[in-house]
Short mmCIF file of C-alpha atoms in Angstrom, two decimals:
data_model
loop_
_atom_site.label_atom_id
_atom_site.label_comp_id
_atom_site.label_asym_id
_atom_site.label_seq_id
_atom_site.Cartn_x
_atom_site.Cartn_y
_atom_site.Cartn_z
CA MET A 1249 -14.14 -6.62 5.23
CA LYS A 1250 -12.61 -3.14 7.20
CA VAL A 1251 -9.66 -3.99 9.17
CA SER A 1252 -8.89 -0.42 9.99
CA LYS A 1253 -10.59 1.75 12.73
CA VAL A 1254 -13.50 -0.61 13.73
CA LYS A 1255 -13.53 -2.21 16.95
CA VAL A 1256 -12.68 -5.56 18.21
CA SER A 1257 -13.57 -8.09 21.00
CA VAL A 1258 -10.44 -8.67 22.98
CA GLY A 1259 -12.29 -10.42 26.12
CA ASN A 1260 -14.68 -9.92 28.93
CA ASN A 1261 -16.72 -7.95 26.70
CA GLU A 1262 -14.43 -5.63 25.96
CA LYS A 1263 -14.11 -3.98 22.98
CA GLN A 1264 -10.99 -1.91 21.36
CA MET A 1265 -10.22 0.27 18.47
CA MET A 1266 -7.75 -1.01 16.03
CA THR A 1267 -6.21 0.95 13.31
CA MET A 1268 -3.46 0.57 10.38
CA PHE A 1269 0.13 1.30 11.47
CA ARG A 1270 2.94 1.88 8.87
CA ASN A 1271 6.40 2.33 8.65
CA SER A 1272 8.85 2.00 5.62
CA ASN A 1273 9.27 -1.81 6.93
CA LYS A 1274 5.93 -2.85 6.96
CA GLY A 1275 2.25 -2.24 7.64
CA ALA A 1276 0.58 -3.68 11.07
CA LEU A 1277 -2.78 -3.65 13.24
CA VAL A 1278 -2.36 -2.23 15.84
CA TYR A 1279 -4.83 -1.16 18.85
CA TRP A 1280 -5.61 2.41 19.04
CA ASP A 1281 -4.51 3.18 22.53
CA ASP A 1282 -1.51 1.58 22.45
CA LYS A 1283 1.26 3.78 22.50
CA SER A 1284 4.16 1.13 21.57
CA ARG A 1285 2.69 0.09 18.47
CA ASP A 1286 3.09 -2.94 19.05
CA ASP A 1287 2.18 -5.25 15.99
CA GLN A 1288 -1.21 -7.35 16.40
CA THR A 1289 -2.01 -8.26 13.35
CA GLU A 1290 -1.58 -12.22 14.01
CA ARG A 1291 -3.57 -11.85 16.93
CA ILE A 1292 -6.45 -9.74 15.25
CA ILE A 1293 -6.50 -11.98 12.32
CA PRO A 1294 -8.66 -13.89 11.94
CA GLY A 1295 -9.08 -14.70 15.64
CA GLN A 1296 -10.58 -11.17 16.59
CA LYS A 1297 -12.33 -10.82 13.44
CA MET A 1298 -14.26 -14.25 12.94
CA GLU A 1299 -17.73 -12.43 13.59
CA ASN A 1300 -16.69 -10.92 10.55
CA PHE A 1301 -15.30 -13.63 8.54
CA ALA A 1302 -18.54 -15.49 9.52
CA LEU A 1303 -20.90 -12.78 8.28
CA SER A 1304 -18.69 -12.23 5.16
CA ILE A 1305 -19.56 -16.22 4.61
CA LEU A 1306 -23.07 -15.88 5.51
CA ASN A 1307 -24.02 -13.22 2.63
CA GLN A 1308 -21.53 -15.55 -0.08
CA THR A 1309 -23.73 -18.67 0.73
CA LEU A 1310 -27.48 -17.33 0.62
CA VAL A 1311 -28.78 -14.33 -1.59
CA LYS A 1312 -30.29 -11.42 -0.11
CA LYS A 1313 -34.30 -11.93 1.02
CA GLY A 1314 -35.16 -9.10 -1.11
CA VAL A 1315 -33.85 -10.98 -4.21
CA PHE A 1316 -35.16 -14.21 -3.23
CA LEU A 1317 -38.98 -12.85 -2.94
CA SER A 1318 -38.67 -11.42 -6.07
CA MET A 1319 -37.85 -14.84 -7.44
CA LEU A 1320 -41.21 -15.70 -6.15
CA ARG A 1321 -43.88 -14.52 -8.49
CA MET A 1322 -47.23 -14.22 -7.52
CA GLY A 1323 -49.47 -16.75 -9.16
CA THR A 1324 -50.43 -20.30 -9.52
CA SER A 1325 -47.95 -22.43 -7.19
CA GLY A 1326 -45.13 -24.54 -8.80
CA LYS A 1327 -41.84 -24.07 -10.73
CA VAL A 1328 -42.06 -22.94 -13.77
CA ALA A 1329 -39.44 -23.05 -16.82
CA SER A 1330 -38.68 -19.69 -16.94
CA LYS A 1331 -35.41 -18.44 -14.99
CA HIS A 1332 -34.36 -15.55 -12.80
CA ALA A 1333 -30.84 -14.12 -12.17
CA ASN A 1334 -30.15 -16.77 -9.81
CA GLY A 1335 -31.23 -19.07 -12.25
CA THR A 1336 -34.47 -20.82 -10.80
CA GLU A 1337 -37.90 -19.01 -10.71
CA MET A 1338 -41.08 -20.28 -8.71
CA ARG A 1339 -44.82 -18.90 -8.94
CA VAL A 1340 -46.58 -19.09 -5.41
CA THR A 1341 -49.53 -17.37 -3.55
CA HIS A 1342 -49.48 -14.81 -1.68
CA LYS A 1343 -49.82 -16.77 1.89
CA GLU A 1344 -46.84 -18.89 0.22
CA LYS A 1345 -44.86 -15.83 -0.67
CA GLU A 1346 -45.16 -15.12 3.46
CA LYS A 1347 -44.74 -18.38 4.35
CA ALA A 1348 -41.55 -18.34 2.36
CA GLY A 1349 -40.13 -15.36 3.60
CA LYS A 1350 -39.94 -16.81 7.16
CA ALA A 1351 -38.46 -20.02 5.90
CA TYR A 1352 -35.65 -17.96 4.62
CA GLU A 1353 -35.09 -16.03 7.96
CA SER A 1354 -34.80 -19.41 9.55
CA ILE A 1355 -32.61 -21.03 7.47
CA ARG A 1356 -30.63 -17.78 7.78
CA ALA A 1357 -30.34 -18.53 11.60
CA LEU A 1358 -29.57 -21.63 11.20
CA LEU A 1359 -26.81 -21.23 9.16
CA ALA A 1360 -25.53 -17.96 11.31
CA PHE A 1361 -25.35 -20.36 14.22
CA VAL A 1362 -23.69 -22.83 12.39
CA LEU A 1363 -20.74 -20.32 11.34
CA SER A 1364 -21.07 -18.77 14.78
CA SER A 1365 -18.52 -19.86 18.18
CA ASP A 1366 -21.46 -21.57 19.67
CA PHE A 1367 -21.73 -24.33 17.15
CA GLY A 1368 -21.11 -27.93 18.77
CA SER A 1369 -21.13 -25.69 22.31
CA ARG A 1370 -24.87 -25.35 22.10
CA GLU A 1371 -28.21 -26.26 20.88
CA PHE A 1372 -29.86 -24.30 18.11
CA LYS A 1373 -33.19 -23.44 19.97
CA LYS A 1374 -34.87 -21.45 17.71
CA ASN A 1375 -37.79 -23.18 14.96
CA VAL A 1376 -36.81 -24.15 11.60
CA PRO A 1377 -39.13 -26.22 9.37
CA LYS A 1378 -38.77 -29.73 9.25
CA GLU A 1379 -39.18 -29.57 6.02
CA ILE A 1380 -38.62 -27.09 2.62
CA GLU A 1381 -38.63 -27.79 -1.02
CA ARG A 1382 -35.48 -28.34 -2.44
CA SER A 1383 -36.67 -25.65 -5.57
CA LEU A 1384 -37.53 -22.82 -2.69
CA LEU A 1385 -34.16 -23.83 -1.34
CA ASP A 1386 -32.22 -23.10 -4.26
CA CYS A 1387 -33.79 -20.05 -4.86
CA MET A 1388 -31.92 -19.08 -1.25
CA ILE A 1389 -28.68 -20.39 -2.02
CA THR A 1390 -26.37 -18.72 -4.28
CA LYS A 1391 -25.18 -20.31 -7.30
CA LYS A 1392 -21.53 -20.44 -6.11
CA PHE A 1393 -22.85 -23.17 -2.97
CA ARG A 1394 -25.28 -24.55 -4.86
CA GLU A 1395 -23.62 -25.49 -8.19
CA GLU A 1396 -19.87 -25.03 -7.62
CA ILE A 1397 -18.86 -25.95 -4.07
CA TYR A 1398 -18.48 -29.26 -3.07
CA LEU A 1399 -18.29 -29.88 1.02
CA MET A 1400 -16.01 -32.83 1.95
CA ASP A 1401 -17.97 -34.92 4.86
CA GLU A 1402 -14.94 -36.23 6.53
CA LYS A 1403 -16.55 -39.19 8.01
CA THR A 1404 -17.97 -40.61 5.05
CA GLY A 1405 -15.51 -39.18 2.77
CA GLU A 1406 -18.07 -38.03 -0.01
CA LYS A 1407 -18.60 -34.57 -1.45
CA ARG A 1408 -21.54 -33.13 -0.53
CA ARG A 1409 -23.79 -29.98 -1.80
CA LEU A 1410 -24.65 -27.36 1.00
CA THR A 1411 -28.07 -27.98 0.07
CA ASP A 1412 -28.29 -31.60 0.51
CA LEU A 1413 -27.03 -31.28 4.03
CA ILE A 1414 -29.12 -28.34 5.06
CA LEU A 1415 -32.19 -30.43 4.11
CA GLU A 1416 -30.87 -33.69 5.75
CA ALA A 1417 -30.14 -31.57 8.70
CA LEU A 1418 -33.71 -30.03 8.94
CA SER A 1419 -35.50 -33.55 8.88
CA SER A 1420 -33.03 -35.43 11.37
CA GLY A 1421 -33.05 -31.99 13.63
CA ASP A 1422 -29.51 -32.48 13.74
CA VAL A 1423 -27.04 -29.40 13.11
CA LEU A 1424 -23.88 -31.51 13.22
CA ILE A 1425 -24.66 -32.81 9.62
CA LEU A 1426 -23.49 -29.26 8.50
CA THR A 1427 -19.74 -29.96 9.92
CA PRO A 1428 -18.52 -29.91 6.54
CA TYR A 1429 -19.85 -26.44 6.17
CA VAL A 1430 -17.99 -25.85 9.21
CA LYS A 1431 -15.06 -27.18 7.86
CA TRP A 1432 -14.91 -25.56 4.47
CA ARG A 1433 -15.55 -22.18 6.67
CA ASP A 1434 -12.21 -22.82 8.52
CA ASP A 1435 -10.17 -23.59 5.70
CA PHE A 1436 -11.61 -20.87 3.93
CA VAL A 1437 -10.73 -18.22 6.88
CA ALA A 1438 -7.26 -19.48 6.77
CA LEU A 1439 -6.49 -19.17 3.33
CA LYS A 1440 -7.91 -15.70 3.74
CA SER A 1441 -6.58 -14.62 6.48
CA SER A 1442 -2.74 -15.61 5.14
CA PHE A 1443 -3.49 -13.47 2.20
CA LEU A 1444 -4.79 -10.60 4.26
CA ARG A 1445 -2.20 -10.37 6.63
CA ARG A 1446 0.40 -10.26 3.95
CA SER A 1447 -1.70 -8.01 2.14
CA ILE A 1448 -1.43 -5.82 5.39
CA HIS A 1449 2.28 -6.28 6.21
CA ASN A 1450 3.01 -5.48 2.57
CA ASN A 1451 1.61 -2.26 2.81
CA ARG A 1452 4.80 -0.62 3.79
CA ILE A 1453 5.90 3.25 3.36
CA THR A 1454 7.98 3.03 0.10
CA VAL A 1455 9.52 6.52 -0.01
CA ALA A 1456 13.07 4.89 0.33
CA ASN A 1457 14.51 2.77 -2.22
CA GLY A 1458 12.85 -0.57 -2.92
CA GLY A 1459 8.70 -1.13 -3.03
CA SER A 1460 7.23 -2.50 -6.37
CA LYS A 1461 8.59 -2.91 -9.84
CA ARG A 1462 6.59 -0.55 -11.17
CA MET A 1463 7.55 2.14 -8.36
CA SER A 1464 11.26 1.42 -9.22
CA VAL A 1465 10.56 2.01 -13.08
CA LEU A 1466 9.09 5.14 -12.39
CA GLU A 1467 12.39 6.29 -9.96
CA ALA A 1468 14.44 5.28 -12.63
CA TRP A 1469 12.93 7.42 -15.19
CA SER A 1470 12.63 10.05 -12.71
CA GLU A 1471 16.09 10.31 -12.22
CA ALA A 1472 16.69 10.18 -16.13
CA LEU A 1473 14.62 12.74 -16.38
CA ILE A 1474 16.19 15.11 -14.01
CA SER A 1475 19.70 14.16 -14.39
CA PRO A 1476 22.34 16.95 -14.84
CA GLU A 1477 23.78 15.32 -17.62
CA LYS A 1478 20.71 16.02 -19.72
CA ASP A 1479 20.65 19.69 -21.39
CA GLN A 1480 17.98 20.79 -18.74
CA THR A 1481 16.34 23.98 -20.81
CA GLU A 1482 12.76 24.25 -20.38
CA LYS A 1483 12.34 22.73 -24.10
CA ASN A 1484 14.14 19.82 -23.11
CA LYS A 1485 12.42 19.23 -20.03
CA VAL A 1486 9.02 19.12 -21.81
CA GLN A 1487 10.58 16.96 -24.63
CA GLY A 1488 12.48 14.61 -21.81
CA PHE A 1489 9.25 12.51 -21.69
CA SER A 1490 9.58 10.85 -25.00
CA LYS A 1491 13.79 10.28 -24.66
CA ILE A 1492 12.99 7.83 -21.86
CA ASN A 1493 13.15 4.11 -22.83
CA ALA A 1494 10.00 3.22 -21.67
CA ILE A 1495 8.01 5.51 -24.47
CA SER A 1496 10.66 4.86 -27.03
CA GLU A 1497 11.62 1.05 -27.14
CA VAL A 1498 9.79 -0.89 -24.75
CA PRO A 1499 6.75 -0.65 -26.57
CA THR A 1500 9.03 -2.52 -29.60
CA ARG A 1501 9.87 -4.80 -27.11
CA TYR A 1502 6.21 -5.72 -25.92
CA ASN A 1503 5.30 -6.07 -29.94
CA ILE A 1504 2.38 -3.60 -29.61
CA ASP A 1505 1.99 -3.59 -33.06
CA LEU A 1506 1.59 -7.41 -33.08
CA LEU A 1507 -1.11 -7.41 -29.98
CA ILE A 1508 -3.05 -4.24 -31.73
CA LYS A 1509 -3.68 -6.32 -34.93
CA ASN A 1510 -4.52 -9.44 -33.20
CA LEU A 1511 -7.06 -7.69 -31.25
CA ASN A 1512 -8.81 -5.98 -34.34
CA LYS A 1513 -9.22 -9.67 -35.48
CA VAL A 1514 -11.01 -10.80 -32.12
CA GLU A 1515 -14.99 -11.29 -33.30
CA MET A 1516 -17.40 -8.50 -32.49
CA GLY A 1517 -20.74 -10.31 -32.81
CA GLU A 1518 -23.88 -8.91 -33.60
CA PHE A 1519 -25.08 -5.93 -32.95
CA LYS A 1520 -28.83 -4.29 -32.15
CA ASP A 1521 -30.78 -1.59 -33.84
CA ASN A 1522 -29.23 1.15 -31.99
CA GLY A 1523 -25.57 0.39 -32.95
CA THR A 1524 -24.48 -1.05 -30.24
CA LEU A 1525 -22.47 -4.31 -28.80
CA LYS A 1526 -25.34 -7.32 -28.11
CA ARG A 1527 -23.25 -9.37 -26.11
CA GLY A 1528 -20.42 -6.85 -24.98
CA HIS A 1529 -19.15 -8.70 -22.12
CA GLU A 1530 -18.48 -11.90 -24.30
CA PHE A 1531 -16.70 -9.72 -26.48
CA HIS A 1532 -14.57 -8.21 -23.84
CA LYS A 1533 -13.68 -11.21 -22.64
CA ARG A 1534 -12.81 -12.67 -25.83
CA LEU A 1535 -10.43 -9.47 -25.95
CA LYS A 1536 -8.67 -10.42 -22.74
CA VAL A 1537 -7.95 -13.94 -23.87
CA CYS A 1538 -6.20 -12.51 -26.80
CA LEU A 1539 -4.07 -10.51 -24.33
CA GLN A 1540 -3.39 -13.19 -21.94
CA THR A 1541 -2.38 -14.86 -25.09
CA HIS A 1542 0.13 -12.35 -26.39
CA GLN A 1543 1.57 -11.78 -22.60
CA LYS A 1544 2.58 -15.51 -23.02
CA THR A 1545 4.53 -15.20 -26.22
CA ILE A 1546 6.24 -12.17 -24.33
CA PHE A 1547 6.84 -13.56 -20.80
CA GLY A 1548 6.09 -17.05 -21.26
CA THR A 1549 4.15 -19.87 -19.18
CA ARG A 1550 4.55 -21.25 -15.89
CA ASP A 1551 5.89 -24.28 -17.38
CA ASN A 1552 7.99 -22.55 -19.93
CA PRO A 1553 8.86 -19.04 -18.52
CA ASN A 1554 10.81 -16.55 -20.39
CA LEU A 1555 13.45 -15.34 -17.70
CA THR A 1556 14.84 -12.45 -19.44
CA ASN A 1557 11.62 -10.56 -20.19
CA ARG A 1558 10.04 -11.43 -16.95
CA GLY A 1559 12.95 -9.65 -15.15
CA ASP A 1560 12.63 -6.82 -17.38
CA ASN A 1561 10.87 -4.18 -14.73
CA GLU A 1562 10.36 -1.81 -17.84
CA LEU A 1563 8.39 -4.31 -19.51
CA TYR A 1564 6.46 -5.65 -16.92
CA CYS A 1565 5.55 -1.85 -16.30
CA TYR A 1566 4.36 -1.35 -19.93
CA ASN A 1567 2.63 -4.61 -19.55
CA LEU A 1568 0.20 -3.00 -16.16
CA GLU A 1569 -0.16 -0.10 -18.61
CA VAL A 1570 -1.80 -2.19 -21.11
CA VAL A 1571 -3.96 -4.13 -19.47
CA LYS A 1572 -5.52 -0.85 -17.23
CA TYR A 1573 -6.32 0.43 -20.92
CA LEU A 1574 -8.34 -2.93 -22.16
CA ASN A 1575 -10.02 -2.89 -18.61
CA HIS A 1576 -11.09 0.59 -18.51
CA PHE A 1577 -12.67 0.63 -22.05
CA PHE A 1578 -13.44 -3.15 -22.47
CA PRO A 1579 -14.36 -4.01 -18.79
CA ILE A 1580 -15.64 -7.66 -17.69
CA ASN A 1581 -18.75 -8.18 -15.54
CA VAL A 1582 -19.22 -4.15 -14.83
CA PRO A 1583 -23.09 -3.73 -15.12
CA SER A 1584 -23.02 -0.37 -15.49
CA ALA A 1585 -20.05 -0.14 -18.31
CA LYS A 1586 -21.51 1.59 -21.37
CA ARG A 1587 -22.20 -0.56 -24.54
CA LEU A 1588 -20.20 0.52 -27.24
CA THR A 1589 -20.77 0.92 -30.73
CA LYS A 1590 -18.50 -0.67 -33.75
CA ASP A 1591 -17.09 3.38 -34.66
CA ARG A 1592 -16.21 3.69 -30.77
CA ILE A 1593 -14.67 -0.14 -30.58
CA LEU A 1594 -12.37 0.77 -33.88
CA TYR A 1595 -11.53 3.73 -32.68
CA TYR A 1596 -10.30 2.25 -29.02
CA LEU A 1597 -8.89 -0.58 -30.99
CA ASN A 1598 -6.79 2.00 -33.00
CA GLU A 1599 -3.18 1.63 -33.36
CA LYS A 1600 -2.79 5.21 -32.76
CA THR A 1601 -5.19 5.77 -30.32
CA MET A 1602 -4.28 2.83 -28.01
CA LYS A 1603 -0.36 3.88 -28.71
CA ARG A 1604 -1.00 7.60 -27.58
CA THR A 1605 -3.21 6.27 -24.61
CA ILE A 1606 -1.03 4.36 -23.12
CA GLU A 1607 2.00 6.72 -23.16
CA ALA A 1608 -0.35 9.49 -21.53
CA GLN A 1609 -0.92 7.04 -19.10
CA LEU A 1610 3.12 6.84 -18.66
CA HIS A 1611 3.24 10.43 -18.38
CA ASN A 1612 0.71 11.01 -16.01
CA ALA A 1613 2.37 8.26 -13.64
CA LEU A 1614 5.48 9.81 -14.11
CA ARG A 1615 4.53 13.49 -13.17
CA ALA A 1616 2.91 12.01 -10.21
CA ASN A 1617 5.64 10.25 -9.24
CA LEU A 1618 7.99 13.81 -9.53
CA ILE A 1619 5.42 15.73 -7.77
CA ARG A 1620 5.31 13.09 -4.90
CA ASN A 1621 9.14 12.87 -4.43
CA GLY A 1622 8.56 16.79 -4.53
CA LYS A 1623 6.72 16.86 -1.69
CA LEU A 1624 8.62 14.28 0.17
CA ARG A 1625 11.83 16.06 -0.45
CA TRP A 1626 10.20 18.91 0.88
CA HIS A 1627 9.39 17.74 3.74
CA ASP A 1628 12.87 15.79 4.39
CA LEU A 1629 11.38 12.67 3.93
CA LEU A 1630 12.60 11.34 0.95
CA GLY A 1631 15.42 8.54 0.89
CA ARG A 1632 14.50 8.37 4.86
CA ASP A 1633 13.76 4.56 6.10
CA ASP A 1634 11.89 5.80 9.61
CA ILE A 1635 8.43 7.51 8.04
CA THR A 1636 5.62 6.72 9.94
CA ASN A 1637 1.76 7.38 9.60
CA LYS A 1638 2.27 10.50 11.38
CA ASP A 1639 5.12 12.06 8.96
CA LEU A 1640 2.43 11.31 6.17
CA ILE A 1641 -0.60 13.20 8.54
CA THR A 1642 1.68 15.91 8.52
CA LEU A 1643 2.61 15.88 4.94
CA LYS A 1644 -1.24 16.31 4.46
CA MET A 1645 -2.20 18.76 6.70
CA ASP A 1646 0.57 21.00 5.44
CA GLU A 1647 -1.20 20.30 1.86
CA GLY A 1648 -4.89 21.25 3.10
CA PHE A 1649 -3.26 24.52 4.96
CA LEU A 1650 -1.53 25.37 1.63
CA LEU A 1651 -4.80 24.68 -0.46
CA SER A 1652 -6.86 27.32 1.48
CA ILE A 1653 -3.79 29.92 1.29
CA ILE A 1654 -3.81 29.10 -2.94
CA ASP A 1655 -7.80 30.16 -2.70
CA ALA A 1656 -6.74 32.96 -1.12
CA CYS A 1657 -4.18 34.38 -2.94
CA ALA A 1658 -6.17 33.83 -6.17
CA PHE A 1659 -8.77 36.03 -4.31
CA ALA A 1660 -6.33 38.54 -3.23
CA GLY A 1661 -4.77 38.61 -6.72
CA ASN A 1662 -8.11 39.35 -7.98
CA ASN A 1663 -8.38 42.56 -5.89
CA VAL A 1664 -4.99 43.86 -6.23
CA ARG A 1665 -5.89 43.56 -10.12
CA ASN A 1666 -9.04 45.52 -9.48
CA ILE A 1667 -7.48 48.09 -6.95
CA ILE A 1668 -4.60 48.92 -9.96
CA ASP A 1669 -6.30 48.38 -13.07
CA ARG A 1670 -9.66 46.47 -13.09
CA TYR A 1671 -9.44 46.22 -17.25
CA GLN A 1672 -5.87 44.50 -17.05
CA THR A 1673 -6.38 40.90 -18.23
CA GLY A 1674 -2.81 39.78 -17.53
CA ASP A 1675 -1.76 38.65 -14.38
CA ILE A 1676 -0.86 41.71 -12.74
CA ILE A 1677 1.47 40.09 -10.30
CA TYR A 1678 3.84 40.37 -13.37
CA LYS A 1679 6.26 43.21 -12.58
CA ASP A 1680 6.10 44.41 -16.62
CA ILE A 1681 2.25 44.28 -16.41
CA LEU A 1682 2.11 45.72 -13.08
CA LYS A 1683 4.14 48.57 -14.46
CA LYS A 1684 2.17 49.49 -17.59
CA SER A 1685 -0.94 49.73 -15.01
CA ILE A 1686 0.21 52.10 -12.65
CA GLU A 1687 1.59 54.19 -15.75
CA LYS A 1688 -2.36 54.01 -16.47
CA GLY A 1689 -3.16 56.05 -13.47
CA VAL A 1690 -6.79 54.17 -13.80
CA SER A 1691 -6.34 52.91 -9.70
CA ASP A 1692 -9.81 52.77 -7.96
CA GLY A 1693 -9.08 55.06 -4.77
CA PRO A 1694 -12.20 54.27 -3.32
CA LEU A 1695 -12.32 50.30 -3.40
CA PHE A 1696 -8.51 50.97 -1.99
CA GLY A 1697 -9.90 52.71 1.37
CA LEU A 1698 -12.72 49.96 1.95
CA PHE A 1699 -9.72 47.60 2.12
CA PHE A 1700 -7.25 49.70 4.39
CA ASN A 1701 -9.90 52.59 5.57
CA ILE A 1702 -8.33 55.61 3.93
CA GLU A 1703 -10.72 58.49 2.74
CA ASP A 1704 -11.23 58.34 -0.60
CA SER A 1705 -9.35 61.71 -1.14
CA GLN A 1706 -6.24 60.69 0.28
CA PRO A 1707 -3.88 59.71 -2.93
CA ILE A 1708 -2.72 56.24 -3.62
CA LEU A 1709 1.40 55.92 -3.38
CA THR A 1710 2.55 54.04 -6.13
CA LYS A 1711 4.68 52.42 -3.26
CA ASP A 1712 1.51 51.33 -1.82
CA LEU A 1713 0.50 49.69 -4.69
CA TRP A 1714 3.90 47.85 -5.09
CA ALA A 1715 3.46 46.76 -2.00
CA LEU A 1716 0.10 44.78 -2.38
CA ARG A 1717 1.69 43.66 -5.90
CA GLY A 1718 4.88 42.25 -3.20
CA ALA A 1719 2.53 40.95 -0.49
CA VAL A 1720 0.52 38.76 -2.48
CA GLN A 1721 3.88 37.72 -4.94
CA LYS A 1722 5.60 36.40 -2.08
CA ILE A 1723 2.96 34.24 -0.33
CA ARG A 1724 2.31 32.91 -3.83
CA ASN A 1725 5.63 32.06 -4.91
CA ASP A 1726 6.69 30.50 -1.02
CA ILE A 1727 3.43 28.27 -1.91
CA PHE A 1728 4.40 27.35 -5.55
CA HIS A 1729 7.90 27.32 -5.84
CA TYR A 1730 10.20 25.29 -3.30
CA MET A 1731 13.72 26.91 -3.13
CA PHE A 1732 16.61 24.56 -2.13
CA ASN A 1733 20.20 24.94 -2.02
CA LEU A 1734 20.25 28.61 -0.80
CA PRO A 1735 23.63 30.23 0.25
CA ASN A 1736 24.07 30.16 4.00
CA ASN A 1737 26.36 32.40 6.24
CA ASP A 1738 29.25 30.39 6.41
CA GLY A 1739 29.58 30.53 1.96
CA GLY A 1740 28.32 26.89 1.85
CA MET A 1741 24.39 25.68 0.90
CA HIS A 1742 21.27 24.66 2.76
CA ASP A 1743 18.21 23.39 2.18
CA ASP A 1744 15.38 26.02 3.25
CA ARG A 1745 13.12 23.48 4.51
CA SER A 1746 14.18 23.73 8.26
CA ALA A 1747 11.82 27.09 8.29
CA THR A 1748 8.32 26.28 7.73
CA LYS A 1749 6.12 27.40 5.14
CA VAL A 1750 3.83 29.15 7.48
CA LYS A 1751 6.17 31.12 9.05
CA THR A 1752 7.51 31.96 5.91
CA ILE A 1753 4.15 32.87 3.94
CA LEU A 1754 3.05 35.19 7.04
CA ASN A 1755 5.94 36.95 7.32
CA VAL A 1756 5.65 39.52 4.19
CA THR A 1757 7.74 42.58 5.46
CA GLU A 1758 9.85 43.10 2.42
CA PHE A 1759 8.59 43.62 -0.98
CA GLU A 1760 10.25 44.83 -4.20
CA TYR A 1761 9.41 48.43 -5.61
CA ASP A 1762 9.88 49.11 -8.66
CA GLY A 1763 12.90 46.93 -9.42
CA ASP A 1764 14.85 48.46 -6.59
CA ASN A 1765 15.61 45.13 -5.03
CA LYS A 1766 18.63 44.09 -7.05
CA THR A 1767 18.36 40.87 -5.49
CA ASP A 1768 15.37 39.65 -7.36
CA LYS A 1769 16.16 38.41 -10.76
CA SER A 1770 12.37 37.26 -11.42
CA SER A 1771 10.26 38.20 -13.61
CA ARG A 1772 7.52 38.24 -11.53
#
């Protein structure tokens, strides 16, 4: 159910657009036009979203009409033994199929009325059949409501099936018999709403200290990786990932070797002639059970929890990556999941494969967190507790602009190469490569003239070639490299974040000429 950027009824046939508002304290649903951004979550859910809840329950109750009609096979009327996806199938004539389609629409209209706010206050006036075959109704009702859910009749204290209530209501003409269905709706909506409101309120912006267990672990690892106590050579920066506790110690604490050993003991089952597993989903479920058994040995059970391990956030984070690994390669209830051969199964359950992939997942998560923190630091958002949606929107807008400039830089750099030395395979923005290309004396005068409206006979000055390189180099470096802690006029240090990147990259007035700019000590 969509809860953001949709209109809700606010009375007197008036509707307002609602949207999600987030800050560092909590998330909230607010009205689009409300500049004060007052939290309307409690008011909107469930009160102003009851129509959506009713439609959701209706779709959970009845199968789609196309699915229902597909169960009615053309032929001799009467129930047959074979089963369809919904657990039942009927053979009907063409005329009976048309009649069944109309009956489906009537039942859907009846249940929609029962779930609406009109139930109990208005009379249901649409025509519905007074009788309907149970087998036909079974084809309409989902397995969930046909076999799993009982509805409590408060008058008699009995547990009733929805199918029985519908048949009784049709025969008696009294829709109030379906009141237990309405009571179930109320309980369902109350429970769902509490979860939904909690989820919305927890959807806060976590750039300051705090957040989930996983985020706290990633922050701790990031701090360990960039700590000034480490030898910050380029080699050690790369090797730093392998020095973090989660990669070197947590797998041992998680006893990953035992888990992998037990996973390989799980029975695969039979294989098809093409080499794929016959009942892949059942095998995947057995793997999940094996994982759950292992988790109990690590974290304990609800009755007998291992409080030490449950309080270990690194262990918790590593467990999430293991779950993610098995869900990816051995998914459950995913119809489009690729059927695996025995060789692929053994490969994915191989000790080296599992450990290497899970370690790579942790690396990727850590890199993503470092990049995220870099963006937040550049926009002076890291650690702040007053961030709102507007700040994140501004960040995304800046990123979008910079991405377009990156494409322009690539195009410009290619043109600089074509003008100076079209046969150069290296990055001509590098000073050493540029000098060698200029020394060749193979600059393309006509192409240079096309860009700057200069006659072909006019010679290209070396300074002009350095200017070409300098313009692209300045823009490219300002986009890719964040400059902090630069000396200010008072001899102190300051961040360059106060000057916007847009102003910086669009005002290139100085450039290095043949290495004469002594302030530029870079190799680019």
